[in-house]
Amino acid sequence: NESEGSEIALQIVAALVDAGIKAVVVSHLCTFADGFYRQGARTAMFLRAEREGDWRRRFRLAGDEPLSSSLGSTCTREWGGLMGLGR
C-alpha cells in the first residue's frame, strides 16, 4: 500500500543519500515525497508538473514542494470522460 511503500522508499533513499550516493526518484507516493521534503534535506530538489489555473498541464517541470495528491482523480475525470468510462 501507499503508506508502507512510502516508508520503504524513504528508508532506501535516506540510506543512499547518507552514503553519498546521488539518487533521482520519480514517484507518485505522496507520503514518501512529503516525508522527505519535511526532513529538510539540503541536497534534495523537488520537481512537479506545472499546471494552469484550471489545472491543465503545461508539460514543464518546476521546483516546488510536493503536493498532497498525485492528481489521479483529475486524470481519471479528464480521461475517463473522454474514453466513455463515466465518473
PDB file of C-alpha atoms in Angstrom, residues 3 15 24-25 31-32 36 42 48 52-53 59 63-66 71-72 78 83:
ATOM      1  CA  SER A   3       1.927   4.074   3.335  1.00  0.00           C
ATOM      2  CA  ALA A  15      20.452   5.336   3.168  1.00  0.00           C
ATOM      3  CA  VAL A  24      16.874  10.540  -8.718  1.00  0.00           C
ATOM      4  CA  VAL A  25      13.406   9.368  -7.751  1.00  0.00           C
ATOM      5  CA  THR A  31       3.646  10.270   1.798  1.00  0.00           C
ATOM      6  CA  PHE A  32       7.223   9.475   0.706  1.00  0.00           C
ATOM      7  CA  PHE A  36      11.495  13.513   2.523  1.00  0.00           C
ATOM      8  CA  ARG A  42      19.585  20.325   1.771  1.00  0.00           C
ATOM      9  CA  ARG A  48       6.445  18.725 -10.269  1.00  0.00           C
ATOM     10  CA  GLU A  52      -2.538  26.262 -15.319  1.00  0.00           C
ATOM     11  CA  GLY A  53      -5.136  27.885 -13.050  1.00  0.00           C
ATOM     12  CA  PHE A  59       4.316  19.737 -19.704  1.00  0.00           C
ATOM     13  CA  GLY A  63      10.824  23.277  -8.476  1.00  0.00           C
ATOM     14  CA  ASP A  64       8.251  23.329  -5.714  1.00  0.00           C
ATOM     15  CA  GLU A  65       7.164  21.437  -2.616  1.00  0.00           C
ATOM     16  CA  PRO A  66       5.409  18.088  -3.166  1.00  0.00           C
ATOM     17  CA  LEU A  71      -3.866  14.297  -9.061  1.00  0.00           C
ATOM     18  CA  GLY A  72      -5.034  10.846 -10.113  1.00  0.00           C
ATOM     19  CA  GLU A  78     -10.476  14.056 -17.641  1.00  0.00           C
ATOM     20  CA  MET A  83     -12.937   7.321 -23.039  1.00  0.00           C
TER      21      MET A  83
END
